[in-house]
Tab-separated table of C-alpha atoms and ligand atoms in Angstrom:
chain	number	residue	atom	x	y	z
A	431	UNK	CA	-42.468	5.056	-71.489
A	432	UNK	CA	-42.236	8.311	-69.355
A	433	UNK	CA	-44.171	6.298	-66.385
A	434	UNK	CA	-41.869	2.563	-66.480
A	435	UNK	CA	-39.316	5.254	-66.238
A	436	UNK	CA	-40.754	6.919	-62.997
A	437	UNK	CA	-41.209	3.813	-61.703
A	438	UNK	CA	-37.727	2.655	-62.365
A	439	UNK	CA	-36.656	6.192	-60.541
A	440	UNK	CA	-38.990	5.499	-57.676
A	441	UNK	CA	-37.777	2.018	-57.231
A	442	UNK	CA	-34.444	3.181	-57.186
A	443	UNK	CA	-34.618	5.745	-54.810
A	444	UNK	CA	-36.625	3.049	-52.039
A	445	UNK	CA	-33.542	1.073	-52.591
A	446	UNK	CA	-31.160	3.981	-52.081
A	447	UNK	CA	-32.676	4.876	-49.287
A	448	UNK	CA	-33.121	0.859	-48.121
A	449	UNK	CA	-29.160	0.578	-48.321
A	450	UNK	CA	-28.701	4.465	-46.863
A	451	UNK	CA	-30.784	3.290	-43.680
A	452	UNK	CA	-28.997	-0.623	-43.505
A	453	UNK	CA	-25.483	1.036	-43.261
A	454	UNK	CA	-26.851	3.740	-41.010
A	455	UNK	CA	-27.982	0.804	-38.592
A	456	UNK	CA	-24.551	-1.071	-39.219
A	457	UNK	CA	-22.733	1.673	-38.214
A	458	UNK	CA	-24.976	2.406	-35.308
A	459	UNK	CA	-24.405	-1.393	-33.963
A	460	UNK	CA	-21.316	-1.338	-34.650
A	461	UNK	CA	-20.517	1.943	-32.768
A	462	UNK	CA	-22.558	0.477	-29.921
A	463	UNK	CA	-20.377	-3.058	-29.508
A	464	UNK	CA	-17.124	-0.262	-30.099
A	465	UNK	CA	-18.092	1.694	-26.889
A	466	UNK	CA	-18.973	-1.049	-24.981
A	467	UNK	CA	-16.048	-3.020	-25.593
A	468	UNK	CA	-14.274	-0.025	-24.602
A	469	UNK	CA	-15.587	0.468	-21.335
A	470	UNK	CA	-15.251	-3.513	-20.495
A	471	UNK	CA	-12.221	-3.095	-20.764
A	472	UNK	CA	-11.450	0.006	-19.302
A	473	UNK	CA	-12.879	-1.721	-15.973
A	474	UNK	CA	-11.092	-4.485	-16.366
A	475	UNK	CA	-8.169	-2.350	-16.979
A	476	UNK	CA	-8.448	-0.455	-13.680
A	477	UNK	CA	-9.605	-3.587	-12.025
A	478	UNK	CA	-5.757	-5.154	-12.888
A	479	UNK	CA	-4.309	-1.969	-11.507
A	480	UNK	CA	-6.097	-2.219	-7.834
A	481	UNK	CA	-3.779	-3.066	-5.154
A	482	UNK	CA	-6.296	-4.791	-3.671
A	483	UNK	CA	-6.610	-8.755	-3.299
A	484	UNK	CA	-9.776	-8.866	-1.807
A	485	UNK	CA	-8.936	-12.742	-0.872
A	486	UNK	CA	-5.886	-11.208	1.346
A	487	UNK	CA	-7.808	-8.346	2.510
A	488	UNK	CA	-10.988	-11.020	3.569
A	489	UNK	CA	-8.471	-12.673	5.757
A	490	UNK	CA	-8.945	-9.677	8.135
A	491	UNK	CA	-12.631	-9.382	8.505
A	492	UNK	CA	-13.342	-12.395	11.362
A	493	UNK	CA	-10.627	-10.595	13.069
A	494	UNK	CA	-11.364	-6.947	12.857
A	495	UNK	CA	-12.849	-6.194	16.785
A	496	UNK	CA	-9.405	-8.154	17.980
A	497	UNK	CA	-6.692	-5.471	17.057
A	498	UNK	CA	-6.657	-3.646	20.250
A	499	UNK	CA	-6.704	-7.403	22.608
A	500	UNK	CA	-2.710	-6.965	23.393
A	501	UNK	CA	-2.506	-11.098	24.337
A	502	UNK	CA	-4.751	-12.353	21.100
A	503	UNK	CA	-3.639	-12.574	17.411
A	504	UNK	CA	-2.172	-8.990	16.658
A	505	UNK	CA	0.624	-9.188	19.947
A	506	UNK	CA	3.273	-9.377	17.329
A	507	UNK	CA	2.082	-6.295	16.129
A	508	UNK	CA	1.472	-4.641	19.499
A	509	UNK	CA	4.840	-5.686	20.694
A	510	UNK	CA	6.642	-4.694	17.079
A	511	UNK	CA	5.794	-1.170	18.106
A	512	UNK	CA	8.508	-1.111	20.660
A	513	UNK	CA	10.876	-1.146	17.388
A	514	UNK	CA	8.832	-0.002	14.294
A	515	UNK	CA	8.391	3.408	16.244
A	516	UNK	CA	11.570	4.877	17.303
A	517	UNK	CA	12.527	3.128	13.982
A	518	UNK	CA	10.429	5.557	12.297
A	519	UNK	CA	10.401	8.553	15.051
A	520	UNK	CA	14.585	8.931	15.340
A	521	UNK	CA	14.649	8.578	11.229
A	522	UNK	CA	12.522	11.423	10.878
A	523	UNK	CA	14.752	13.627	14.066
A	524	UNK	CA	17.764	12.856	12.178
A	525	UNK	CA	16.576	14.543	9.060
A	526	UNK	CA	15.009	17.732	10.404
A	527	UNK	CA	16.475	19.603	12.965
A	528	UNK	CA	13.402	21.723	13.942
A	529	UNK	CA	11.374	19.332	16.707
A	530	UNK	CA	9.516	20.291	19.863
A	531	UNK	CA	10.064	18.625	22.764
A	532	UNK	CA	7.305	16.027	23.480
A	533	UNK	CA	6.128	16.427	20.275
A	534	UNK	CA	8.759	15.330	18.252
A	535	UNK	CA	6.414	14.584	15.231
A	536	UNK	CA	4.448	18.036	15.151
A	537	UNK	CA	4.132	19.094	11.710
A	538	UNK	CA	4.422	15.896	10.181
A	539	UNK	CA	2.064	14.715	7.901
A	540	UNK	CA	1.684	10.990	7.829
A	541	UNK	CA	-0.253	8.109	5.730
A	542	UNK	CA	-0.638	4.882	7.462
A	543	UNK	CA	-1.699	2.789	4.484
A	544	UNK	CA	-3.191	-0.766	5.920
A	545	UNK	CA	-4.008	0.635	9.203
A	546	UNK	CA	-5.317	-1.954	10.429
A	547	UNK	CA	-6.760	-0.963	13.978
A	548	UNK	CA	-4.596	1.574	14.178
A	549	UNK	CA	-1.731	0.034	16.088
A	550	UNK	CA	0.738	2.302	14.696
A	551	UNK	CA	-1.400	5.226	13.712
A	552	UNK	CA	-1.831	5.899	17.571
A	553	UNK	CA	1.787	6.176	18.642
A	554	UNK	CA	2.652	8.378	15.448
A	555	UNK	CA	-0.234	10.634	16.854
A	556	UNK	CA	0.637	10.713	20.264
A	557	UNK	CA	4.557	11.771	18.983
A	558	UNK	CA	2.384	14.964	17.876
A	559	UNK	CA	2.292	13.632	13.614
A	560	UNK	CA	-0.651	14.374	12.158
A	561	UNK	CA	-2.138	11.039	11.067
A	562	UNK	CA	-4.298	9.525	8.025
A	563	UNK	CA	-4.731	6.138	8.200
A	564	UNK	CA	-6.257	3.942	5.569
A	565	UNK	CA	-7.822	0.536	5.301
A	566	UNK	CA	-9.847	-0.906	2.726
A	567	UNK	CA	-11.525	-2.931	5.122
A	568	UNK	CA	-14.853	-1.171	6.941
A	569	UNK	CA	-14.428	-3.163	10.061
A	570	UNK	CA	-11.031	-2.201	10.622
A	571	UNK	CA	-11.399	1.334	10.438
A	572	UNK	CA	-14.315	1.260	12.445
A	573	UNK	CA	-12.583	-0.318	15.150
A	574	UNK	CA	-10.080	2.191	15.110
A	575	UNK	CA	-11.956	5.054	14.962
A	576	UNK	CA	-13.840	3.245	18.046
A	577	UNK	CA	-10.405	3.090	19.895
A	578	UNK	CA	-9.081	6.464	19.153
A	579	UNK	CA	-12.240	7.962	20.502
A	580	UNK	CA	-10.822	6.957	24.016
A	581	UNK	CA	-8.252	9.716	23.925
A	582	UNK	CA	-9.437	13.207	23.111
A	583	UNK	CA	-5.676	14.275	22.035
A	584	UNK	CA	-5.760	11.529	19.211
A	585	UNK	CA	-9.168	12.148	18.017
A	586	UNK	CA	-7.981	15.572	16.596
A	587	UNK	CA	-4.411	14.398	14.993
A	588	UNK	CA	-5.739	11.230	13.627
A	589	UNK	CA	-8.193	10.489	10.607
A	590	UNK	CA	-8.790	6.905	9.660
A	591	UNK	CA	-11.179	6.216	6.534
A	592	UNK	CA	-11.763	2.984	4.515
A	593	UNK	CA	-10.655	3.350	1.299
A	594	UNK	CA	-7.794	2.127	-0.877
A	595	UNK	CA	-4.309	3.694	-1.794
A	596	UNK	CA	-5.087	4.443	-5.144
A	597	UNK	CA	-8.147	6.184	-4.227
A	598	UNK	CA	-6.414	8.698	-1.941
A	599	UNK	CA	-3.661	8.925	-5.174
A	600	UNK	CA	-6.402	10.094	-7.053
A	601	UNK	CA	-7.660	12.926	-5.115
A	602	UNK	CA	-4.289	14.002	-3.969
A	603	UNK	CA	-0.273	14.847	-5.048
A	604	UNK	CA	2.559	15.498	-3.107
A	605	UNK	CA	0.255	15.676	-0.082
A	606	UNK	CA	2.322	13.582	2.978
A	607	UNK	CA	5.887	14.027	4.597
A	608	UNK	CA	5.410	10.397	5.186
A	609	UNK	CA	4.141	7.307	4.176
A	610	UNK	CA	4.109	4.018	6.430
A	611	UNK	CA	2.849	0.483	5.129
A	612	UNK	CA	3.576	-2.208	7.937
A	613	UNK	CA	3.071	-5.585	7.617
A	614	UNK	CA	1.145	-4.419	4.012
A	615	UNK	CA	2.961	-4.885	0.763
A	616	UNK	CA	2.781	-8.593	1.660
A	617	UNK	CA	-0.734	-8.550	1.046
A	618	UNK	CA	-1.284	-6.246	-1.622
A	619	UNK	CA	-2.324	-7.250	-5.230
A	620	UNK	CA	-0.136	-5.120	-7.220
A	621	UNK	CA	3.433	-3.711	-5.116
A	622	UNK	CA	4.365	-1.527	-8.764
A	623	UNK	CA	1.181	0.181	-8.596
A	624	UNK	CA	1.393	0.512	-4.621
A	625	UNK	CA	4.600	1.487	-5.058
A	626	UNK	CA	4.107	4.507	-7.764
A	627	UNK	CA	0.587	5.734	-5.153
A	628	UNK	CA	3.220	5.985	-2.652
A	629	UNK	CA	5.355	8.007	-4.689
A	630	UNK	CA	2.372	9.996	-6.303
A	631	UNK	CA	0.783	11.263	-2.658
A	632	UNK	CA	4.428	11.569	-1.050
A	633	UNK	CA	5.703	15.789	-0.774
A	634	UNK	CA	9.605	15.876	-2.606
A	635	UNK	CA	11.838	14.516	-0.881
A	636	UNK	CA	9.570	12.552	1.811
A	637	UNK	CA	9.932	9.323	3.445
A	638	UNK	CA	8.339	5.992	2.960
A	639	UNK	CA	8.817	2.951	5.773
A	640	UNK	CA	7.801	-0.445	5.121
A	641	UNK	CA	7.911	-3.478	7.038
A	642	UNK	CA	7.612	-6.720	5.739
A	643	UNK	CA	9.010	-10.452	5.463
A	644	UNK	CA	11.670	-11.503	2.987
A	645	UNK	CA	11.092	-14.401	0.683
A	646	UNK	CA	13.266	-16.911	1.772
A	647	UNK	CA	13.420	-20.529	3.319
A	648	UNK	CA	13.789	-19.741	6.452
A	649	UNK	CA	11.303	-17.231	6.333
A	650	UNK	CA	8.975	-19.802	4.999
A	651	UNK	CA	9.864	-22.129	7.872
A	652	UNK	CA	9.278	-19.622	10.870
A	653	UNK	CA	6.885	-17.361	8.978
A	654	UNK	CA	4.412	-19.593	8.208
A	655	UNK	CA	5.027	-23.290	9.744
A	656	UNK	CA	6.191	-22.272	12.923
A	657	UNK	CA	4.489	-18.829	13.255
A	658	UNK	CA	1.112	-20.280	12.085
A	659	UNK	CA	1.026	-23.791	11.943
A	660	UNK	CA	2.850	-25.405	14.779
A	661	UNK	CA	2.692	-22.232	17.462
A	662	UNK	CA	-0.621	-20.710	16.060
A	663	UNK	CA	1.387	-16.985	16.963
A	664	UNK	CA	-0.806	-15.502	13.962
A	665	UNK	CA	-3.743	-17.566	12.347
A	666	UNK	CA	-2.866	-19.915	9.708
A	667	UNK	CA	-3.422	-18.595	6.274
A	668	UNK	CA	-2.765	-15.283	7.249
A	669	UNK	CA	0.642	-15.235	4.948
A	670	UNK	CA	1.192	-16.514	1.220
A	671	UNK	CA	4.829	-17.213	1.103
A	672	UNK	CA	4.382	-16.252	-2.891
A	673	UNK	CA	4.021	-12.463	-1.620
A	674	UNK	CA	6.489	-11.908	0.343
A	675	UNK	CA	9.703	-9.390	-1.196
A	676	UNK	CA	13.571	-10.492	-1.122
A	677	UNK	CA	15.041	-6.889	0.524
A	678	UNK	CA	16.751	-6.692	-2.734
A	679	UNK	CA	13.632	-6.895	-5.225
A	680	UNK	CA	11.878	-3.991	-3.285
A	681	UNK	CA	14.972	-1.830	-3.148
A	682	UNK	CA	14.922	-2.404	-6.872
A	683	UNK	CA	11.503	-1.747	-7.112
A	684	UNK	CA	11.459	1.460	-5.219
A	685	UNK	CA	14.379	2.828	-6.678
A	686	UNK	CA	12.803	2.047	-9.924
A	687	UNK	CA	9.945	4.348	-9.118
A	688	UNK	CA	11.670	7.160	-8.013
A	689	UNK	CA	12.723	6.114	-4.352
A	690	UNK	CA	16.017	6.571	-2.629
A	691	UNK	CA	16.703	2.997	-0.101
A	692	UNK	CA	18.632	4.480	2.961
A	693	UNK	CA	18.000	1.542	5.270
A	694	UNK	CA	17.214	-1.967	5.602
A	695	UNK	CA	17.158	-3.423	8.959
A	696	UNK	CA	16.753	-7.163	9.663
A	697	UNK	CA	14.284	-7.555	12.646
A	698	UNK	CA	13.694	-11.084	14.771
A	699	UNK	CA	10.297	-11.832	16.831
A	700	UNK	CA	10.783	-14.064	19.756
A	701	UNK	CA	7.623	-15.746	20.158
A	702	UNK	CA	8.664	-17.229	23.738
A	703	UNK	CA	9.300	-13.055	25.085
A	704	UNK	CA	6.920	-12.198	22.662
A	705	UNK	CA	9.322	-9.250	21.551
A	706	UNK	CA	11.049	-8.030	18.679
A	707	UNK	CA	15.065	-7.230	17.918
A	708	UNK	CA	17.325	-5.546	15.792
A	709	UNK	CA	19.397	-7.963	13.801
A	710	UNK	CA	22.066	-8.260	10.930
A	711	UNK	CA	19.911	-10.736	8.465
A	712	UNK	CA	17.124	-9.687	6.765
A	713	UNK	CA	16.095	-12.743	5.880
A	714	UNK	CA	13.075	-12.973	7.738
A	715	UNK	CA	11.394	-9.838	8.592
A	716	UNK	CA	12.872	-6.420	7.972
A	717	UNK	CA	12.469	-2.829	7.808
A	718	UNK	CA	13.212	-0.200	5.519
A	719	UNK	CA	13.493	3.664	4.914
A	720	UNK	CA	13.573	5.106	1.203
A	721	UNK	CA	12.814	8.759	0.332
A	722	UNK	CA	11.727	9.951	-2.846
A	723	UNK	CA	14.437	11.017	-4.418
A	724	UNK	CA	14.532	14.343	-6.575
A	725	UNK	CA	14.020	13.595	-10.263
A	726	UNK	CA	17.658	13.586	-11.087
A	727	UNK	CA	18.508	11.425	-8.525
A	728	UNK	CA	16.583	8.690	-9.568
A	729	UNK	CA	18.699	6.006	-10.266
A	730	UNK	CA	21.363	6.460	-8.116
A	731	UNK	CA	22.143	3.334	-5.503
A	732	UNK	CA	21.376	4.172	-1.739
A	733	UNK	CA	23.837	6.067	0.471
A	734	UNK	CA	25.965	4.425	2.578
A	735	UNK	CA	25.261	6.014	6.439
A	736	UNK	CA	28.021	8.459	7.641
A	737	UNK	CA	29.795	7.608	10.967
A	738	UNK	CA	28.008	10.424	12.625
A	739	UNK	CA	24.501	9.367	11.166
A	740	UNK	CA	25.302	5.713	12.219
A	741	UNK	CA	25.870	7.251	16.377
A	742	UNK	CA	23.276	9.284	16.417
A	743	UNK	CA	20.960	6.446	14.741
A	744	UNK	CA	21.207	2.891	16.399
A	745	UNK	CA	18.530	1.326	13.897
A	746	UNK	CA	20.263	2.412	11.259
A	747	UNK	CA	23.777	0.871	12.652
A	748	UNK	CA	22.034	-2.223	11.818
A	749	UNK	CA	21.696	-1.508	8.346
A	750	UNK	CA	22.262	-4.404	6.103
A	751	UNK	CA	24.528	-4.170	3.250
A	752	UNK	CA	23.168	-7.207	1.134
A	753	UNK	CA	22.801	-5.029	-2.179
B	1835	SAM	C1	-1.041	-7.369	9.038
B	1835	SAM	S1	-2.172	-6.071	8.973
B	1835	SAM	C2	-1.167	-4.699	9.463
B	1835	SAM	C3	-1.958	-3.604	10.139
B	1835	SAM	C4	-1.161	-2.392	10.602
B	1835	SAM	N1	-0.349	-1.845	9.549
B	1835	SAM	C5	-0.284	-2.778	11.761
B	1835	SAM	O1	0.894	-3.055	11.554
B	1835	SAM	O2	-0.775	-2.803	12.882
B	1835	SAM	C6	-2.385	-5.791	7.232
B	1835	SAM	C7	-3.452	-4.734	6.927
B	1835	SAM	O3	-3.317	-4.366	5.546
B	1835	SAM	C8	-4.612	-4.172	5.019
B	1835	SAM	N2	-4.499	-4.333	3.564
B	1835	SAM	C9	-4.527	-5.460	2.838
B	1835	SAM	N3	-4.382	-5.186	1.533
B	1835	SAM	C10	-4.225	-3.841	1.444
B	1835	SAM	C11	-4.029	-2.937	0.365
B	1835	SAM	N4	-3.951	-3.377	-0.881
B	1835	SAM	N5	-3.915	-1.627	0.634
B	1835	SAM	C12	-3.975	-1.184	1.904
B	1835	SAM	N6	-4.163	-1.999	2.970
B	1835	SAM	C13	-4.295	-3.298	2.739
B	1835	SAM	C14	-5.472	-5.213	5.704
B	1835	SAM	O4	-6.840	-4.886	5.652
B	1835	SAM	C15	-4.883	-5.186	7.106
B	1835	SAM	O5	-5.553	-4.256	7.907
């Protein structure tokens, strides 16, 4: 009797211990598919947040040793600096009033984001800013850090490196006076999440320029059929009509994230001068200022220009009044 029941005990403790060790493995599998489905989708997660679209971003790599050839693809670009800078360098002078002479931009910390070749970076530089500029693409970076190398003064105000916006928002806050993204957002994968780097790496109170094209007909027509298909000004493909921002949608954008709009200027290429205009409309390319605003300001609309400000300020004499 007393050994059936030390078997029976026996037996029931191997099948205690059979069921202790079968959940133990359950939980262990089922603590391995938790963490792993956590991670996948962590990645994927941060993947949907990139403002990268490495299909727009791939449309610059054949073309990457060609920024710097002033007749080839990028002369809209080259010739747009003859507006996008004192654009940007008199917006800046009219809100400090500490400049030096001949180096209007000293002090001035500045983020090209997209830079490209460094079309813009270099004039920003040689205004005495201090320059960062940023391209996701290696090529591009390497051939501006190739072309800056020509001028001594340049190589020790600008830095380019080849990385993405939300990379530099990682590593650093409030670190720029200014941010400039031209030609970018209409390439980017996600403009909210651009948008809130921007704000995240911008100092209080610092200013943001974008240029870009509206999303319109007629921006549709010259943008792309004329621009690229019939005059071949920029290489077909390079724009997706479906990217491009209505004036009014970015204002609301910015000033959703934080942003002040102080000016929106409508801008015209004329591809037989091959140069670019102020004009009223903005509904083909445009320009536009926005500072991030102090928290409480948030949500208030932009400011309409003073008289004075609109003398002293011809860009911003053009400023359109569509919202
Ligand atoms: C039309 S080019 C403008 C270059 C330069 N800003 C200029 O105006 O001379 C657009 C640039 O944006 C870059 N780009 C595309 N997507 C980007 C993104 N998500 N973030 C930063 N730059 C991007 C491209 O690699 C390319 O160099």
């Amino acid at each position: 009797m007393r050994s059936l029941m030390r078997q029976a005990f026996q037996i029931s403790c191997c099948c205690l211990i059979k069921i202790a060790l079968q959940t133990f493995n359950l939980f262990y599998r089922l603590n391995y598919y938790y963490i792993a489905y956590r991670s996948a989708a962590r990645r994927l997660f941060s993947a949907s947040h990139t403002t990268v679209d490495l299909k727009e971003v791939k449309k610059f790599q054949l073309l990457a040793h060609k920024w710097w050839d002033e007749q080839g693809e990028y002369a809209p670009l080259h010739s747009m600096n003859d507006i996008r800078v004192p654009f940007v360098r008199d917006t800046l002078l009219n809100l400090s009033s500490d400049h030096q002479l001949g180096s209007p931009l000293s002090g001035i910390k500045i983020l090209d984001v997209g830079c490209g070749g460094g079309l813009l970076s270099e004039p920003l530089g040689r205004l005495g800013a201090s320059v960062t500029g940023i391209d996701p693409l290696e090529d591009n970076i390497r051939t501006a850090e190739q072309h800056k190398s020509f001028d001594p003064d340049l190589d020790k105000r600008i830095q380019y490196k080849s990385c993405s916006l939300e990379e530099i928002a990682e590593e650093s806050t409030e670190t720029f006076d200014v941010i400039v993204a031209s030609e970018v957002v209409e390439h980017v994968a996600d403009l909210e999440t651009f948008i809130s780097c921007c704000y995240q790496v911008l100092k209080p109170e610092g200013s943001l320029f974008i240029t870009t094209l509206s999303k319109t007909q007629l921006s549709y027509v010259l943008g792309i059929v004329v621009a690229e298909k019939i005059m071949g000004i920029v290489p077909d493909g390079t724009h997706n009509w479906e990217k491009f921002i209505t004036p009014e949608e970015l204002e609301r954008l910015l000033e959703s994230n934080g942003f002040l709009v102080k000016a929106v200027n409508g801008m015209l290429y004329n591809p037989f001068s091959g140069s670019w205009s102020w004009i009223e409309s903005t509904s083909i390319n445009y320009a536009l200022h926005a500072m991030k605003s102090k928290a409480q300001e948030q949500s208030s609309s932009r400011e309409p220009p003073s008289e004075a400000e609109e003398e002293q300020h011809p860009a911003r004499a053009n400023t359109s009044t569509t919202v």
